[in-house]
mmCIF file of C-alpha atoms in Angstrom:
data_model
loop_
_atom_site.group_PDB
_atom_site.id
_atom_site.type_symbol
_atom_site.label_atom_id
_atom_site.label_comp_id
_atom_site.label_asym_id
_atom_site.label_seq_id
_atom_site.Cartn_x
_atom_site.Cartn_y
_atom_site.Cartn_z
ATOM 1 C CA MET A 1 1.008 -7.357 -4.976
ATOM 2 C CA SER A 2 -2.608 -6.191 -5.563
ATOM 3 C CA GLY A 3 -2.733 -2.608 -6.698
ATOM 4 C CA LEU A 4 1.237 -2.050 -7.095
ATOM 5 C CA ARG A 5 1.253 0.353 -10.154
ATOM 6 C CA ASP A 6 2.893 -1.574 -13.034
ATOM 7 C CA ASP A 7 4.509 0.993 -15.210
ATOM 8 C CA GLY A 8 7.906 -0.279 -15.339
ATOM 9 C CA GLY A 9 9.426 1.735 -12.535
ATOM 10 C CA SER A 10 11.855 0.880 -10.413
ATOM 11 C CA ALA A 11 11.840 -1.307 -7.538
ATOM 12 C CA GLN A 12 12.378 1.283 -5.016
ATOM 13 C CA ASP A 13 8.949 2.949 -6.779
ATOM 14 C CA ALA A 14 7.046 -0.126 -6.408
ATOM 15 C CA ALA A 15 7.759 -0.662 -2.836
ATOM 16 C CA TYR A 16 6.870 3.277 -2.344
ATOM 17 C CA TRP A 17 3.517 2.794 -4.303
ATOM 18 C CA TRP A 18 2.601 -0.245 -2.461
ATOM 19 C CA LEU A 19 3.416 1.235 1.066
ATOM 20 C CA LYS A 20 1.297 4.442 0.140
ATOM 21 C CA GLN A 21 -1.740 2.210 -0.930
ATOM 22 C CA HIS A 22 -1.077 0.370 2.068
ATOM 23 C CA ILE A 23 -1.096 3.653 4.131
ATOM 24 C CA ALA A 24 -3.959 5.143 2.537
ATOM 25 C CA ARG A 25 -6.188 2.554 3.366
ATOM 26 C CA SER A 26 -5.303 2.005 6.626
ATOM 27 C CA PRO A 27 -7.961 3.312 9.458
ATOM 28 C CA ARG A 28 -6.069 7.310 10.146
ATOM 29 C CA HIS A 29 -7.221 6.789 13.977
ATOM 30 C CA GLU A 30 -4.963 3.559 14.573
ATOM 31 C CA GLY A 31 -1.154 3.365 14.447
ATOM 32 C CA THR A 32 0.165 0.894 12.938
ATOM 33 C CA PHE A 33 3.694 -1.027 12.761
ATOM 34 C CA LEU A 34 5.033 -2.324 9.481
ATOM 35 C CA SER A 35 8.398 -4.116 8.743
ATOM 36 C CA GLU A 36 10.894 -4.235 6.064
ATOM 37 C CA ALA A 37 10.403 -8.112 5.850
ATOM 38 C CA GLU A 38 7.034 -7.893 5.500
ATOM 39 C CA VAL A 39 6.690 -4.860 2.804
ATOM 40 C CA ALA A 40 9.694 -6.830 0.840
ATOM 41 C CA ARG A 41 7.532 -10.075 0.921
ATOM 42 C CA GLU A 42 3.841 -8.191 -0.430
ATOM 43 C CA THR A 43 5.914 -6.338 -3.039
ATOM 44 C CA GLY A 44 8.218 -8.753 -4.236
ATOM 45 C CA THR A 45 11.431 -7.024 -3.829
ATOM 46 C CA SER A 46 14.721 -6.722 -1.903
ATOM 47 C CA ARG A 47 14.933 -4.854 1.554
ATOM 48 C CA THR A 48 17.211 -2.401 -0.220
ATOM 49 C CA PRO A 49 14.582 -0.878 -2.198
ATOM 50 C CA VAL A 50 12.252 -1.460 0.602
ATOM 51 C CA ARG A 51 14.226 0.566 2.841
ATOM 52 C CA GLU A 52 15.002 3.436 0.196
ATOM 53 C CA ALA A 53 11.256 3.910 -0.238
ATOM 54 C CA LEU A 54 10.763 4.017 3.601
ATOM 55 C CA LEU A 55 13.204 6.928 4.133
ATOM 56 C CA ARG A 56 11.338 8.765 1.171
ATOM 57 C CA LEU A 57 8.021 8.219 3.166
ATOM 58 C CA GLU A 58 9.505 9.347 6.329
ATOM 59 C CA ALA A 59 10.732 12.556 5.008
ATOM 60 C CA GLU A 60 7.296 13.450 3.557
ATOM 61 C CA GLY A 61 6.106 12.456 7.002
ATOM 62 C CA PHE A 62 3.675 9.194 6.287
ATOM 63 C CA LEU A 63 5.855 7.296 8.781
ATOM 64 C CA GLN A 64 8.518 7.026 11.753
ATOM 65 C CA ILE A 65 11.280 4.568 11.416
ATOM 66 C CA VAL A 66 11.927 3.009 14.820
ATOM 67 C CA PRO A 67 15.242 1.636 15.186
ATOM 68 C CA LYS A 68 15.479 -1.984 16.365
ATOM 69 C CA LYS A 69 11.388 -1.876 16.173
ATOM 70 C CA GLY A 70 10.440 -1.289 12.805
ATOM 71 C CA VAL A 71 8.095 1.476 11.084
ATOM 72 C CA PHE A 72 5.823 3.133 12.550
ATOM 73 C CA VAL A 73 2.702 4.997 10.959
ATOM 74 C CA PRO A 74 0.937 7.195 13.578
ATOM 75 C CA PRO A 75 -2.520 7.860 13.864
ATOM 76 C CA ILE A 76 -3.720 10.949 12.409
ATOM 77 C CA THR A 77 -6.085 12.879 15.063
ATOM 78 C CA ASP A 78 -9.232 14.831 14.249
ATOM 79 C CA GLU A 79 -7.789 17.945 15.934
ATOM 80 C CA GLU A 80 -4.809 17.718 13.760
ATOM 81 C CA VAL A 81 -7.023 17.166 10.567
ATOM 82 C CA ARG A 82 -8.951 20.320 11.512
ATOM 83 C CA ALA A 83 -5.640 22.585 11.912
ATOM 84 C CA VAL A 84 -4.473 21.550 8.546
ATOM 85 C CA MET A 85 -7.900 22.009 7.118
ATOM 86 C CA GLN A 86 -8.598 25.788 9.055
ATOM 87 C CA ALA A 87 -4.632 26.729 7.666
ATOM 88 C CA ARG A 88 -5.377 25.352 4.151
ATOM 89 C CA GLU A 89 -8.666 27.469 3.962
ATOM 90 C CA LEU A 90 -6.888 30.512 5.093
ATOM 91 C CA VAL A 91 -4.053 30.151 2.499
ATOM 92 C CA GLU A 92 -6.141 29.171 -0.571
ATOM 93 C CA ASP A 93 -8.971 31.540 0.330
ATOM 94 C CA TRP A 94 -6.722 34.223 -0.332
ATOM 95 C CA CYS A 95 -4.515 32.914 -3.265
ATOM 96 C CA VAL A 96 -7.966 32.008 -5.325
ATOM 97 C CA ARG A 97 -8.826 35.707 -5.069
ATOM 98 C CA GLN A 98 -5.534 36.747 -5.697
ATOM 99 C CA VAL A 99 -5.249 34.896 -8.772
ATOM 100 C CA THR A 100 -8.745 36.164 -9.902
ATOM 101 C CA PRO A 101 -9.229 37.041 -12.568
ATOM 102 C CA ALA A 102 -7.302 34.386 -13.821
ATOM 103 C CA GLY A 103 -5.340 34.143 -16.903
ATOM 104 C CA GLU A 104 -5.785 31.349 -19.441
ATOM 105 C CA SER A 105 -2.528 30.150 -18.600
ATOM 106 C CA LEU A 106 -3.351 29.195 -15.434
ATOM 107 C CA ILE A 107 -6.906 28.113 -16.300
ATOM 108 C CA GLY A 108 -5.693 25.980 -19.174
ATOM 109 C CA GLU A 109 -2.988 24.221 -16.765
ATOM 110 C CA LEU A 110 -5.704 23.643 -14.287
ATOM 111 C CA GLU A 111 -8.005 21.988 -16.858
ATOM 112 C CA SER A 112 -5.314 19.547 -18.099
ATOM 113 C CA LEU A 113 -4.576 18.501 -14.081
ATOM 114 C CA LEU A 114 -8.658 17.713 -14.330
ATOM 115 C CA ALA A 115 -7.702 15.770 -17.204
ATOM 116 C CA GLU A 116 -5.209 13.744 -15.834
ATOM 117 C CA GLN A 117 -7.030 13.239 -12.658
ATOM 118 C CA GLU A 118 -9.884 11.791 -15.113
ATOM 119 C CA ARG A 119 -7.398 9.603 -16.524
ATOM 120 C CA VAL A 120 -5.845 7.814 -12.794
ATOM 121 C CA ILE A 121 -9.794 8.182 -11.292
ATOM 122 C CA GLY A 122 -9.096 4.613 -9.795
ATOM 123 C CA ASP A 123 -5.908 5.390 -8.549
ATOM 124 C CA PRO A 124 -6.024 6.888 -5.255
ATOM 125 C CA VAL A 125 -2.308 7.771 -5.283
ATOM 126 C CA ALA A 126 -1.738 9.287 -8.483
ATOM 127 C CA PHE A 127 -5.246 11.056 -7.843
ATOM 128 C CA ILE A 128 -4.330 12.270 -4.829
ATOM 129 C CA GLU A 129 -1.187 13.411 -6.365
ATOM 130 C CA LEU A 130 -2.845 15.333 -9.076
ATOM 131 C CA ASP A 131 -4.992 16.690 -6.801
ATOM 132 C CA ARG A 132 -2.074 18.460 -4.828
ATOM 133 C CA ALA A 133 -0.550 19.744 -7.963
ATOM 134 C CA PHE A 134 -4.099 21.531 -8.871
ATOM 135 C CA HIS A 135 -4.209 23.389 -5.611
ATOM 136 C CA ARG A 136 -0.926 24.325 -5.632
ATOM 137 C CA ALA A 137 -0.976 25.594 -9.317
ATOM 138 C CA ILE A 138 -3.313 28.144 -8.037
ATOM 139 C CA VAL A 139 -1.637 29.239 -4.597
ATOM 140 C CA ARG A 140 2.047 29.496 -6.466
ATOM 141 C CA ARG A 141 0.054 31.658 -9.333
ATOM 142 C CA ALA A 142 -0.383 34.176 -6.356
ATOM 143 C CA GLY A 143 2.539 35.049 -6.392
ATOM 144 C CA ASN A 144 3.717 34.697 -2.677
ATOM 145 C CA PRO A 145 6.681 32.346 -1.940
ATOM 146 C CA VAL A 146 6.300 32.404 1.931
ATOM 147 C CA LEU A 147 2.521 31.592 1.553
ATOM 148 C CA ALA A 148 3.694 28.924 -0.943
ATOM 149 C CA GLU A 149 6.478 27.224 1.273
ATOM 150 C CA PHE A 150 3.967 26.877 4.182
ATOM 151 C CA TYR A 151 1.414 25.624 2.131
ATOM 152 C CA GLU A 152 3.672 23.006 1.219
ATOM 153 C CA SER A 153 4.223 21.688 4.253
ATOM 154 C CA LEU A 154 0.168 21.648 4.944
ATOM 155 C CA ARG A 155 -0.060 18.996 1.881
ATOM 156 C CA ASP A 156 2.919 17.005 3.202
ATOM 157 C CA ARG A 157 0.620 16.429 6.506
ATOM 158 C CA GLN A 158 -2.597 16.268 3.974
ATOM 159 C CA VAL A 159 -1.744 13.962 1.628
ATOM 160 C CA ARG A 160 -2.210 11.039 3.844
ATOM 161 C CA MET A 161 -5.512 12.297 4.877
ATOM 162 C CA GLY A 162 -6.843 12.901 1.215
ATOM 163 C CA LEU A 163 -5.524 9.285 0.297
ATOM 164 C CA HIS A 164 -7.405 7.656 2.959
ATOM 165 C CA ALA A 165 -10.591 9.524 2.476
ATOM 166 C CA VAL A 166 -10.325 8.624 -1.857
ATOM 167 C CA ALA A 167 -9.231 5.059 -0.783
ATOM 168 C CA SER A 168 -12.247 4.450 1.291
ATOM 169 C CA GLU A 169 -15.261 6.515 -0.097
ATOM 170 C CA GLN A 170 -16.000 4.968 -3.501
ATOM 171 C CA ASP A 171 -17.718 8.167 -5.052
ATOM 172 C CA ARG A 172 -15.002 10.831 -3.552
ATOM 173 C CA ALA A 173 -12.889 10.917 -6.641
ATOM 174 C CA ARG A 174 -15.804 11.816 -8.732
ATOM 175 C CA ALA A 175 -16.826 14.549 -6.345
ATOM 176 C CA VAL A 176 -13.127 16.118 -6.063
ATOM 177 C CA LEU A 177 -13.380 16.383 -10.023
ATOM 178 C CA ASP A 178 -16.762 17.980 -10.057
ATOM 179 C CA GLU A 179 -15.747 20.316 -7.125
ATOM 180 C CA HIS A 180 -12.178 21.002 -9.238
ATOM 181 C CA ALA A 181 -14.602 21.791 -11.943
ATOM 182 C CA ALA A 182 -16.453 24.191 -10.541
ATOM 183 C CA ILE A 183 -13.459 25.922 -9.109
ATOM 184 C CA VAL A 184 -12.397 26.371 -12.916
ATOM 185 C CA ALA A 185 -15.377 27.449 -13.850
ATOM 186 C CA ALA A 186 -15.877 30.089 -11.063
ATOM 187 C CA LEU A 187 -12.012 31.792 -11.900
ATOM 188 C CA ARG A 188 -13.733 31.907 -15.691
ATOM 189 C CA THR A 189 -16.057 34.264 -14.646
ATOM 190 C CA ARG A 190 -13.458 36.329 -13.225
ATOM 191 C CA GLU A 191 -15.395 37.218 -9.805
ATOM 192 C CA ALA A 192 -12.898 36.794 -6.753
ATOM 193 C CA ARG A 193 -16.613 35.743 -4.760
ATOM 194 C CA ALA A 194 -17.637 33.224 -7.435
ATOM 195 C CA ALA A 195 -13.890 31.687 -6.908
ATOM 196 C CA GLY A 196 -13.778 32.011 -3.208
ATOM 197 C CA ASP A 197 -17.185 30.238 -2.885
ATOM 198 C CA ALA A 198 -16.461 27.308 -5.102
ATOM 199 C CA LEU A 199 -13.292 26.832 -3.122
ATOM 200 C CA HIS A 200 -15.120 27.120 0.086
ATOM 201 C CA ALA A 201 -17.541 24.395 -1.533
ATOM 202 C CA HIS A 202 -14.946 21.957 -1.890
ATOM 203 C CA LEU A 203 -13.046 22.611 1.391
ATOM 204 C CA ALA A 204 -16.201 21.772 3.108
ATOM 205 C CA SER A 205 -17.021 18.918 0.962
ATOM 206 C CA THR A 206 -13.443 17.981 1.704
ATOM 207 C CA ARG A 207 -13.787 18.044 5.842
ATOM 208 C CA ALA A 208 -17.420 15.959 5.479
ATOM 209 C CA ALA A 209 -14.806 13.182 3.702
ATOM 210 C CA LEU A 210 -12.751 12.749 6.489
ATOM 211 C CA HIS A 211 -15.455 12.756 8.836
ATOM 212 C CA LEU A 212 -14.660 15.565 11.236
ATOM 213 C CA PRO A 213 -16.989 16.209 13.969
ATOM 214 C CA ASP A 214 -19.067 19.332 14.220
ATOM 215 C CA VAL A 215 -16.964 21.689 16.525
ATOM 216 C CA ALA A 216 -18.368 25.063 18.068
ATOM 217 C CA GLY A 217 -16.785 27.778 16.512
ATOM 218 C CA TRP A 218 -16.265 26.628 12.516
ATOM 219 C CA SER A 219 -17.660 28.441 10.539
ATOM 220 C CA GLY A 220 -15.016 28.769 7.605
ATOM 221 C CA LEU A 221 -14.038 32.603 6.774
ATOM 222 C CA GLU A 222 -16.367 35.278 5.707
ATOM 223 C CA HIS A 223 -15.522 35.383 2.199
ATOM 224 C CA PRO A 224 -13.470 38.838 2.492
ATOM 225 C CA VAL A 225 -12.786 41.183 -0.308
ATOM 226 C CA VAL A 226 -9.269 41.339 -1.834
ATOM 227 C CA ASP A 227 -7.989 44.685 -2.444
ATOM 228 C CA ARG A 228 -5.222 45.165 -4.703
ATOM 229 C CA SER A 229 -5.479 49.156 -4.592
#
């Protein structure tokens, strides 16, 4: 049961946490099968909470329950990662510029999330959940509910990608903290270009951590100026 969260949570939470940790450390290019009995044995729980945890993770897109065969954790292809990152960059670039100049309430929220990330830096699952909250805060504050809903679907798909990077790269979590701090500092300048540049640097670092091969035609965005007239 190493790596399991010991926070007094339920058996379902324990199974859910162990599964997320296990999936995060699985090679992303390889599909793997798990069984309820295996997870129950590793987490020291019965099969009922394991089944409930598996259903939660299936709904979040981490795995597929295959009747009479077990649980399949599908591979994540470079093409899927690239598509998600490109879509994220389009959405987040527009949103970070929309919220600039940022109010103190947003900056305070982001700084609070940064402090929480620092506190859980050794826990990849909690760290990535807070990473998601950090980016979500910016997207939601931009005020476009259609984009916010679309972005949530992207982040559901990318959580496993981010978990793998943070769990397998020794210094990635610290780099993410520094990059998030740079985004907050750029927002404080009240300059949309500075905020966009900080965001692009962070996403470029994320692509590198995900070991995406270079592809012709990937050049990022051209940093458009947001027209609020």
